[in-house]
């Protein structure tokens, strides 16, 4: 069986670096998505990578706000990797959008709706159209020291999505959308328990504060040692993914491998 990985989106920030790191540290094909300018994204991902087979990278156009593009991308992935002889070993779902409302009066309806469409419905629609590529109970899962023992679908969450950990308030739409991501992750994992047994599981991830456009407004408020580069975040997140066991399923893990409570 041929294993492959999905990174969506991969046009910048953590997603781009996840795709680059998978190409460097594994031997499996990587499907990376971008909303537009897929050739430009391909060039960015390959960049200065050395000793990497460029044909391992497959670029697909996909906009998490447009379900038809997700369906089209899944159909293209199915042509590249027919389910009869391949399966999705890593699904890395990383869309993100943040409007930092500090008080209820700052909540804008359209901005909040876009936040949920991106952060919550985006991963949900990716699950809808790509979940069939994950292993079934009968699938022979690839054994490799560079990959987790079981297939993993990982949704990008955030510490502020934890209701238990919410002591400061604010960021209403972002917090709520990420709490919903955690619930979606758990619900999807319950589905995988039935469809895949211990061959596949779903987890959520918190990358810390990463130096990307999403967090740029807050860089000056973060201690230097707590503000991570996208390269560092990608390395740590893949380390966390690769070190998970089946008992870790359905939960949210930070970049250090520590559980974040719901």
PDB file of C-alpha atoms in Angstrom:
ATOM      1  CA  UNK A   1       0.000   0.000   0.000  1.00  0.00           C
ATOM      2  CA  UNK A   2       1.172   3.511  -0.820  1.00  0.00           C
ATOM      3  CA  UNK A   3       0.862   5.997   2.046  1.00  0.00           C
ATOM      4  CA  UNK A   4       0.546   9.718   1.367  1.00  0.00           C
ATOM      5  CA  UNK A   5       0.084  12.974   3.270  1.00  0.00           C
ATOM      6  CA  UNK A   6      -2.230  15.963   2.914  1.00  0.00           C
ATOM      7  CA  UNK A   7      -1.402  19.513   4.048  1.00  0.00           C
ATOM      8  CA  UNK A   8      -4.227  22.006   3.603  1.00  0.00           C
ATOM      9  CA  UNK A   9      -3.661  24.860   3.146  1.00  0.00           C
ATOM     10  CA  UNK A  10       0.084  24.993   2.488  1.00  0.00           C
ATOM     11  CA  UNK A  11       0.506  28.401   0.890  1.00  0.00           C
ATOM     12  CA  UNK A  12       2.181  30.109   3.861  1.00  0.00           C
ATOM     13  CA  UNK A  13       3.105  29.935   7.530  1.00  0.00           C
ATOM     14  CA  UNK A  14       2.819  26.645   9.382  1.00  0.00           C
ATOM     15  CA  UNK A  15       1.162  24.800   6.505  1.00  0.00           C
ATOM     16  CA  UNK A  16       3.955  25.651   4.097  1.00  0.00           C
ATOM     17  CA  UNK A  17       6.614  24.540   6.583  1.00  0.00           C
ATOM     18  CA  UNK A  18       4.743  21.328   7.385  1.00  0.00           C
ATOM     19  CA  UNK A  19       4.782  20.421   3.703  1.00  0.00           C
ATOM     20  CA  UNK A  20       8.488  21.242   3.451  1.00  0.00           C
ATOM     21  CA  UNK A  21       9.348  19.202   6.518  1.00  0.00           C
ATOM     22  CA  UNK A  22       7.370  16.180   5.341  1.00  0.00           C
ATOM     23  CA  UNK A  23       9.280  16.265   2.067  1.00  0.00           C
ATOM     24  CA  UNK A  24      12.577  16.443   3.969  1.00  0.00           C
ATOM     25  CA  UNK A  25      11.948  13.866   6.668  1.00  0.00           C
ATOM     26  CA  UNK A  26       9.700  11.231   5.029  1.00  0.00           C
ATOM     27  CA  UNK A  27       9.627   9.372   1.738  1.00  0.00           C
ATOM     28  CA  UNK A  28       5.862   9.538   1.139  1.00  0.00           C
ATOM     29  CA  UNK A  29       4.135  11.742  -1.460  1.00  0.00           C
ATOM     30  CA  UNK A  30       2.722  15.018  -0.165  1.00  0.00           C
ATOM     31  CA  UNK A  31      -0.468  16.626  -1.451  1.00  0.00           C
ATOM     32  CA  UNK A  32      -0.401  20.346  -0.657  1.00  0.00           C
ATOM     33  CA  UNK A  33      -3.214  22.785  -1.370  1.00  0.00           C
ATOM     34  CA  UNK A  34      -3.456  26.486  -2.079  1.00  0.00           C
ATOM     35  CA  UNK A  35      -6.425  28.733  -2.711  1.00  0.00           C
ATOM     36  CA  UNK A  36      -4.730  30.276  -5.749  1.00  0.00           C
ATOM     37  CA  UNK A  37      -1.317  30.566  -7.419  1.00  0.00           C
ATOM     38  CA  UNK A  38      -0.552  26.885  -6.930  1.00  0.00           C
ATOM     39  CA  UNK A  39       2.595  27.110  -9.061  1.00  0.00           C
ATOM     40  CA  UNK A  40       3.913  29.887  -6.826  1.00  0.00           C
ATOM     41  CA  UNK A  41       3.139  27.829  -3.718  1.00  0.00           C
ATOM     42  CA  UNK A  42       4.872  24.818  -5.240  1.00  0.00           C
ATOM     43  CA  UNK A  43       7.995  26.930  -5.836  1.00  0.00           C
ATOM     44  CA  UNK A  44       7.858  28.214  -2.240  1.00  0.00           C
ATOM     45  CA  UNK A  45       7.545  24.720  -0.801  1.00  0.00           C
ATOM     46  CA  UNK A  46      10.380  23.274  -2.849  1.00  0.00           C
ATOM     47  CA  UNK A  47      12.491  26.415  -2.403  1.00  0.00           C
ATOM     48  CA  UNK A  48      15.975  25.479  -1.232  1.00  0.00           C
ATOM     49  CA  UNK A  49      15.164  21.845  -0.435  1.00  0.00           C
ATOM     50  CA  UNK A  50      17.968  19.520  -1.423  1.00  0.00           C
ATOM     51  CA  UNK A  51      17.893  15.827  -2.326  1.00  0.00           C
ATOM     52  CA  UNK A  52      14.100  15.852  -2.535  1.00  0.00           C
ATOM     53  CA  UNK A  53      12.267  14.193  -5.404  1.00  0.00           C
ATOM     54  CA  UNK A  54      10.130  17.039  -6.702  1.00  0.00           C
ATOM     55  CA  UNK A  55       7.549  14.680  -8.143  1.00  0.00           C
ATOM     56  CA  UNK A  56       6.637  13.669  -4.584  1.00  0.00           C
ATOM     57  CA  UNK A  57       4.900  17.040  -4.230  1.00  0.00           C
ATOM     58  CA  UNK A  58       1.427  17.288  -5.724  1.00  0.00           C
ATOM     59  CA  UNK A  59      -0.280  20.681  -5.730  1.00  0.00           C
ATOM     60  CA  UNK A  60      -4.061  21.044  -5.748  1.00  0.00           C
ATOM     61  CA  UNK A  61      -6.223  24.152  -5.826  1.00  0.00           C
ATOM     62  CA  UNK A  62      -8.528  24.277  -2.808  1.00  0.00           C
ATOM     63  CA  UNK A  63     -10.347  27.029  -0.952  1.00  0.00           C
ATOM     64  CA  UNK A  64     -11.782  25.954   2.413  1.00  0.00           C
ATOM     65  CA  UNK A  65     -14.529  28.565   1.961  1.00  0.00           C
ATOM     66  CA  UNK A  66     -15.754  26.901  -1.244  1.00  0.00           C
ATOM     67  CA  UNK A  67     -16.896  23.301  -0.806  1.00  0.00           C
ATOM     68  CA  UNK A  68     -16.876  22.587  -4.540  1.00  0.00           C
ATOM     69  CA  UNK A  69     -13.121  23.208  -4.648  1.00  0.00           C
ATOM     70  CA  UNK A  70     -12.661  20.770  -1.747  1.00  0.00           C
ATOM     71  CA  UNK A  71     -14.687  18.129  -3.559  1.00  0.00           C
ATOM     72  CA  UNK A  72     -12.737  18.728  -6.768  1.00  0.00           C
ATOM     73  CA  UNK A  73      -9.419  18.438  -4.936  1.00  0.00           C
ATOM     74  CA  UNK A  74     -10.512  15.179  -3.295  1.00  0.00           C
ATOM     75  CA  UNK A  75     -11.450  13.782  -6.692  1.00  0.00           C
ATOM     76  CA  UNK A  76      -8.015  14.733  -8.053  1.00  0.00           C
ATOM     77  CA  UNK A  77      -6.348  13.132  -5.019  1.00  0.00           C
ATOM     78  CA  UNK A  78      -8.340   9.968  -5.725  1.00  0.00           C
ATOM     79  CA  UNK A  79      -6.909   9.858  -9.242  1.00  0.00           C
ATOM     80  CA  UNK A  80      -3.376  10.306  -7.904  1.00  0.00           C
ATOM     81  CA  UNK A  81      -3.843   7.753  -5.121  1.00  0.00           C
ATOM     82  CA  UNK A  82      -6.578   5.197  -5.860  1.00  0.00           C
ATOM     83  CA  UNK A  83      -8.052   3.789  -2.652  1.00  0.00           C
ATOM     84  CA  UNK A  84      -7.550   0.187  -3.756  1.00  0.00           C
ATOM     85  CA  UNK A  85      -3.780   0.475  -3.368  1.00  0.00           C
ATOM     86  CA  UNK A  86      -3.104   3.605  -1.272  1.00  0.00           C
ATOM     87  CA  UNK A  87      -4.319   5.426   1.819  1.00  0.00           C
ATOM     88  CA  UNK A  88      -3.960   8.765   3.621  1.00  0.00           C
ATOM     89  CA  UNK A  89      -1.501   8.402   6.500  1.00  0.00           C
ATOM     90  CA  UNK A  90      -1.323  12.063   7.571  1.00  0.00           C
ATOM     91  CA  UNK A  91      -4.050  14.649   7.132  1.00  0.00           C
ATOM     92  CA  UNK A  92      -2.868  18.038   8.382  1.00  0.00           C
ATOM     93  CA  UNK A  93      -5.710  20.521   8.397  1.00  0.00           C
ATOM     94  CA  UNK A  94      -4.430  24.000   9.250  1.00  0.00           C
ATOM     95  CA  UNK A  95      -6.731  26.850   8.120  1.00  0.00           C
ATOM     96  CA  UNK A  96      -6.826  29.787  10.514  1.00  0.00           C
ATOM     97  CA  UNK A  97      -8.304  33.271  10.872  1.00  0.00           C
ATOM     98  CA  UNK A  98      -8.356  35.614  13.877  1.00  0.00           C
ATOM     99  CA  UNK A  99     -10.281  38.772  14.730  1.00  0.00           C
ATOM    100  CA  UNK A 100      -9.287  39.748  18.309  1.00  0.00           C
ATOM    101  CA  UNK A 101     -12.497  41.080  19.829  1.00  0.00           C
ATOM    102  CA  UNK A 102     -11.750  42.318  23.364  1.00  0.00           C
ATOM    103  CA  UNK A 103     -15.360  43.143  24.277  1.00  0.00           C
ATOM    104  CA  UNK A 104     -18.774  41.991  23.033  1.00  0.00           C
ATOM    105  CA  UNK A 105     -19.273  45.366  21.366  1.00  0.00           C
ATOM    106  CA  UNK A 106     -16.349  44.590  19.029  1.00  0.00           C
ATOM    107  CA  UNK A 107     -17.911  41.438  17.599  1.00  0.00           C
ATOM    108  CA  UNK A 108     -18.700  41.999  13.932  1.00  0.00           C
ATOM    109  CA  UNK A 109     -21.236  39.590  12.460  1.00  0.00           C
ATOM    110  CA  UNK A 110     -19.535  39.150   9.101  1.00  0.00           C
ATOM    111  CA  UNK A 111     -16.059  38.780  10.633  1.00  0.00           C
ATOM    112  CA  UNK A 112     -17.322  36.231  13.151  1.00  0.00           C
ATOM    113  CA  UNK A 113     -19.101  34.287  10.419  1.00  0.00           C
ATOM    114  CA  UNK A 114     -15.939  34.246   8.303  1.00  0.00           C
ATOM    115  CA  UNK A 115     -13.978  33.036  11.342  1.00  0.00           C
ATOM    116  CA  UNK A 116     -16.293  30.068  11.808  1.00  0.00           C
ATOM    117  CA  UNK A 117     -16.391  29.326   8.094  1.00  0.00           C
ATOM    118  CA  UNK A 118     -12.595  29.232   8.003  1.00  0.00           C
ATOM    119  CA  UNK A 119     -11.600  27.750  11.355  1.00  0.00           C
ATOM    120  CA  UNK A 120     -14.449  25.298  11.933  1.00  0.00           C
ATOM    121  CA  UNK A 121     -16.356  24.573   8.737  1.00  0.00           C
ATOM    122  CA  UNK A 122     -13.105  24.466   6.757  1.00  0.00           C
ATOM    123  CA  UNK A 123     -11.749  21.447   8.672  1.00  0.00           C
ATOM    124  CA  UNK A 124     -15.232  19.921   8.755  1.00  0.00           C
ATOM    125  CA  UNK A 125     -15.551  20.030   4.965  1.00  0.00           C
ATOM    126  CA  UNK A 126     -12.022  18.676   4.529  1.00  0.00           C
ATOM    127  CA  UNK A 127     -13.028  15.749   6.741  1.00  0.00           C
ATOM    128  CA  UNK A 128     -16.164  15.236   4.682  1.00  0.00           C
ATOM    129  CA  UNK A 129     -14.329  14.906   1.385  1.00  0.00           C
ATOM    130  CA  UNK A 130     -10.998  13.352   2.443  1.00  0.00           C
ATOM    131  CA  UNK A 131     -12.005  10.979   5.265  1.00  0.00           C
ATOM    132  CA  UNK A 132     -12.613   8.129   2.819  1.00  0.00           C
ATOM    133  CA  UNK A 133      -8.894   8.072   2.044  1.00  0.00           C
ATOM    134  CA  UNK A 134      -8.001   7.169   5.632  1.00  0.00           C
ATOM    135  CA  UNK A 135      -7.413   3.484   6.444  1.00  0.00           C
ATOM    136  CA  UNK A 136     -10.169   1.026   7.161  1.00  0.00           C
ATOM    137  CA  UNK A 137      -9.833  -1.796   9.648  1.00  0.00           C
ATOM    138  CA  UNK A 138      -8.605  -4.075   6.862  1.00  0.00           C
ATOM    139  CA  UNK A 139      -5.940  -1.666   5.547  1.00  0.00           C
ATOM    140  CA  UNK A 140      -2.276  -2.596   5.868  1.00  0.00           C
ATOM    141  CA  UNK A 141      -0.742   0.510   7.442  1.00  0.00           C
ATOM    142  CA  UNK A 142       2.838   1.388   6.521  1.00  0.00           C
ATOM    143  CA  UNK A 143       5.439   0.866   9.228  1.00  0.00           C
ATOM    144  CA  UNK A 144       8.041   3.626   9.111  1.00  0.00           C
ATOM    145  CA  UNK A 145      10.232   5.298  11.753  1.00  0.00           C
ATOM    146  CA  UNK A 146       9.421   8.659  10.137  1.00  0.00           C
ATOM    147  CA  UNK A 147       5.650   8.318  10.549  1.00  0.00           C
ATOM    148  CA  UNK A 148       3.225   7.608  13.403  1.00  0.00           C
ATOM    149  CA  UNK A 149       2.211   3.968  13.827  1.00  0.00           C
ATOM    150  CA  UNK A 150      -1.365   4.779  12.927  1.00  0.00           C
ATOM    151  CA  UNK A 151      -2.781   7.190  10.387  1.00  0.00           C
ATOM    152  CA  UNK A 152      -3.554  10.574  11.950  1.00  0.00           C
ATOM    153  CA  UNK A 153      -5.912  13.361  10.986  1.00  0.00           C
ATOM    154  CA  UNK A 154      -4.747  16.494  12.813  1.00  0.00           C
ATOM    155  CA  UNK A 155      -6.796  19.682  13.062  1.00  0.00           C
ATOM    156  CA  UNK A 156      -5.132  22.946  14.007  1.00  0.00           C
ATOM    157  CA  UNK A 157      -6.665  24.201  17.226  1.00  0.00           C
ATOM    158  CA  UNK A 158      -5.417  26.657  19.876  1.00  0.00           C
ATOM    159  CA  UNK A 159      -5.025  26.821  23.625  1.00  0.00           C
ATOM    160  CA  UNK A 160      -7.694  29.533  23.731  1.00  0.00           C
ATOM    161  CA  UNK A 161     -10.150  26.945  22.408  1.00  0.00           C
ATOM    162  CA  UNK A 162     -10.054  25.306  25.832  1.00  0.00           C
ATOM    163  CA  UNK A 163     -13.068  26.242  27.933  1.00  0.00           C
ATOM    164  CA  UNK A 164     -11.294  24.995  31.066  1.00  0.00           C
ATOM    165  CA  UNK A 165      -8.263  27.178  30.372  1.00  0.00           C
ATOM    166  CA  UNK A 166     -10.244  30.348  29.592  1.00  0.00           C
ATOM    167  CA  UNK A 167      -9.295  32.802  32.358  1.00  0.00           C
ATOM    168  CA  UNK A 168      -8.874  36.031  30.401  1.00  0.00           C
ATOM    169  CA  UNK A 169     -11.893  36.109  28.092  1.00  0.00           C
ATOM    170  CA  UNK A 170     -11.948  38.067  24.839  1.00  0.00           C
ATOM    171  CA  UNK A 171     -11.413  36.771  21.306  1.00  0.00           C
ATOM    172  CA  UNK A 172     -15.003  35.562  21.211  1.00  0.00           C
ATOM    173  CA  UNK A 173     -15.237  34.252  17.667  1.00  0.00           C
ATOM    174  CA  UNK A 174     -11.731  32.781  17.593  1.00  0.00           C
ATOM    175  CA  UNK A 175     -12.072  31.030  20.963  1.00  0.00           C
ATOM    176  CA  UNK A 176     -15.475  29.653  20.040  1.00  0.00           C
ATOM    177  CA  UNK A 177     -14.385  28.482  16.598  1.00  0.00           C
ATOM    178  CA  UNK A 178     -11.404  26.621  18.061  1.00  0.00           C
ATOM    179  CA  UNK A 179     -13.518  25.076  20.836  1.00  0.00           C
ATOM    180  CA  UNK A 180     -15.734  23.828  18.018  1.00  0.00           C
ATOM    181  CA  UNK A 181     -12.648  22.410  16.280  1.00  0.00           C
ATOM    182  CA  UNK A 182     -11.902  20.379  19.410  1.00  0.00           C
ATOM    183  CA  UNK A 183     -15.453  19.051  19.493  1.00  0.00           C
ATOM    184  CA  UNK A 184     -15.308  18.231  15.783  1.00  0.00           C
ATOM    185  CA  UNK A 185     -12.004  16.436  16.305  1.00  0.00           C
ATOM    186  CA  UNK A 186     -13.446  14.272  19.071  1.00  0.00           C
ATOM    187  CA  UNK A 187     -16.572  13.505  17.076  1.00  0.00           C
ATOM    188  CA  UNK A 188     -14.509  12.546  14.027  1.00  0.00           C
ATOM    189  CA  UNK A 189     -12.306  10.334  16.166  1.00  0.00           C
ATOM    190  CA  UNK A 190     -15.384   8.500  17.437  1.00  0.00           C
ATOM    191  CA  UNK A 191     -16.259   7.844  13.806  1.00  0.00           C
ATOM    192  CA  UNK A 192     -12.749   6.535  13.110  1.00  0.00           C
ATOM    193  CA  UNK A 193     -12.968   4.164  16.085  1.00  0.00           C
ATOM    194  CA  UNK A 194     -15.761   2.421  14.194  1.00  0.00           C
ATOM    195  CA  UNK A 195     -14.451   2.686  10.634  1.00  0.00           C
ATOM    196  CA  UNK A 196     -10.714   2.193  11.214  1.00  0.00           C
ATOM    197  CA  UNK A 197     -10.303   0.746  14.690  1.00  0.00           C
ATOM    198  CA  UNK A 198      -6.722   1.389  15.785  1.00  0.00           C
ATOM    199  CA  UNK A 199      -5.550   2.048  12.209  1.00  0.00           C
ATOM    200  CA  UNK A 200      -6.510   5.757  12.273  1.00  0.00           C
ATOM    201  CA  UNK A 201      -7.310   8.476  14.776  1.00  0.00           C
ATOM    202  CA  UNK A 202      -7.975  12.203  14.970  1.00  0.00           C
ATOM    203  CA  UNK A 203      -6.264  14.758  17.218  1.00  0.00           C
ATOM    204  CA  UNK A 204      -6.138  18.535  17.585  1.00  0.00           C
ATOM    205  CA  UNK A 205      -2.932  20.559  17.871  1.00  0.00           C
ATOM    206  CA  UNK A 206      -1.840  23.829  19.480  1.00  0.00           C
ATOM    207  CA  UNK A 207       1.330  25.229  17.877  1.00  0.00           C
ATOM    208  CA  UNK A 208       2.032  27.987  20.400  1.00  0.00           C
ATOM    209  CA  UNK A 209       2.350  31.595  19.234  1.00  0.00           C
ATOM    210  CA  UNK A 210       3.919  31.444  15.792  1.00  0.00           C
ATOM    211  CA  UNK A 211       5.350  34.328  13.809  1.00  0.00           C
ATOM    212  CA  UNK A 212       2.760  34.356  11.030  1.00  0.00           C
ATOM    213  CA  UNK A 213       0.323  36.898   9.698  1.00  0.00           C
ATOM    214  CA  UNK A 214      -2.398  35.536  11.975  1.00  0.00           C
ATOM    215  CA  UNK A 215      -0.533  36.600  15.132  1.00  0.00           C
ATOM    216  CA  UNK A 216       1.410  39.591  13.816  1.00  0.00           C
ATOM    217  CA  UNK A 217      -0.598  42.113  15.823  1.00  0.00           C
ATOM    218  CA  UNK A 218       0.542  40.447  19.064  1.00  0.00           C
ATOM    219  CA  UNK A 219       4.246  39.825  18.410  1.00  0.00           C
ATOM    220  CA  UNK A 220       5.331  42.696  20.641  1.00  0.00           C
ATOM    221  CA  UNK A 221       3.343  41.269  23.559  1.00  0.00           C
ATOM    222  CA  UNK A 222       5.048  37.867  23.461  1.00  0.00           C
ATOM    223  CA  UNK A 223       8.412  37.078  25.024  1.00  0.00           C
ATOM    224  CA  UNK A 224      11.026  36.266  22.428  1.00  0.00           C
ATOM    225  CA  UNK A 225      11.466  32.699  23.569  1.00  0.00           C
ATOM    226  CA  UNK A 226       7.697  32.137  23.312  1.00  0.00           C
ATOM    227  CA  UNK A 227       7.373  33.483  19.754  1.00  0.00           C
ATOM    228  CA  UNK A 228       8.139  30.615  17.410  1.00  0.00           C
ATOM    229  CA  UNK A 229       9.170  30.559  13.783  1.00  0.00           C
ATOM    230  CA  UNK A 230       6.946  28.553  11.414  1.00  0.00           C
ATOM    231  CA  UNK A 231       9.882  26.185  10.857  1.00  0.00           C
ATOM    232  CA  UNK A 232      10.178  25.492  14.603  1.00  0.00           C
ATOM    233  CA  UNK A 233       6.412  25.040  14.948  1.00  0.00           C
ATOM    234  CA  UNK A 234       6.303  22.557  12.059  1.00  0.00           C
ATOM    235  CA  UNK A 235       9.155  20.555  13.553  1.00  0.00           C
ATOM    236  CA  UNK A 236       7.554  20.402  16.997  1.00  0.00           C
ATOM    237  CA  UNK A 237       4.075  19.587  15.708  1.00  0.00           C
ATOM    238  CA  UNK A 238       5.336  16.694  13.610  1.00  0.00           C
ATOM    239  CA  UNK A 239       7.316  15.448  16.600  1.00  0.00           C
ATOM    240  CA  UNK A 240       4.086  15.487  18.617  1.00  0.00           C
ATOM    241  CA  UNK A 241       2.180  13.700  15.846  1.00  0.00           C
ATOM    242  CA  UNK A 242       4.850  11.027  15.457  1.00  0.00           C
ATOM    243  CA  UNK A 243       4.975  10.343  19.190  1.00  0.00           C
ATOM    244  CA  UNK A 244       1.216   9.855  19.685  1.00  0.00           C
ATOM    245  CA  UNK A 245      -0.149   6.462  20.618  1.00  0.00           C
ATOM    246  CA  UNK A 246      -3.652   5.205  20.019  1.00  0.00           C
ATOM    247  CA  UNK A 247      -4.519   6.117  23.621  1.00  0.00           C
ATOM    248  CA  UNK A 248      -3.971   9.803  22.734  1.00  0.00           C
ATOM    249  CA  UNK A 249      -6.802   9.875  20.223  1.00  0.00           C
ATOM    250  CA  UNK A 250      -9.528  12.491  20.161  1.00  0.00           C
ATOM    251  CA  UNK A 251      -7.679  14.995  22.348  1.00  0.00           C
ATOM    252  CA  UNK A 252      -5.840  18.300  21.906  1.00  0.00           C
ATOM    253  CA  UNK A 253      -2.038  18.407  22.281  1.00  0.00           C
ATOM    254  CA  UNK A 254       0.300  21.386  22.419  1.00  0.00           C
ATOM    255  CA  UNK A 255       3.671  21.750  20.733  1.00  0.00           C
ATOM    256  CA  UNK A 256       5.393  20.231  23.778  1.00  0.00           C
ATOM    257  CA  UNK A 257       3.241  17.116  23.643  1.00  0.00           C
ATOM    258  CA  UNK A 258       1.186  18.119  26.695  1.00  0.00           C
ATOM    259  CA  UNK A 259      -2.591  17.739  26.674  1.00  0.00           C
ATOM    260  CA  UNK A 260      -4.782  20.824  26.635  1.00  0.00           C
ATOM    261  CA  UNK A 261      -8.056  20.171  28.486  1.00  0.00           C
ATOM    262  CA  UNK A 262     -11.378  20.722  26.714  1.00  0.00           C
TER     263      UNK A 262
END
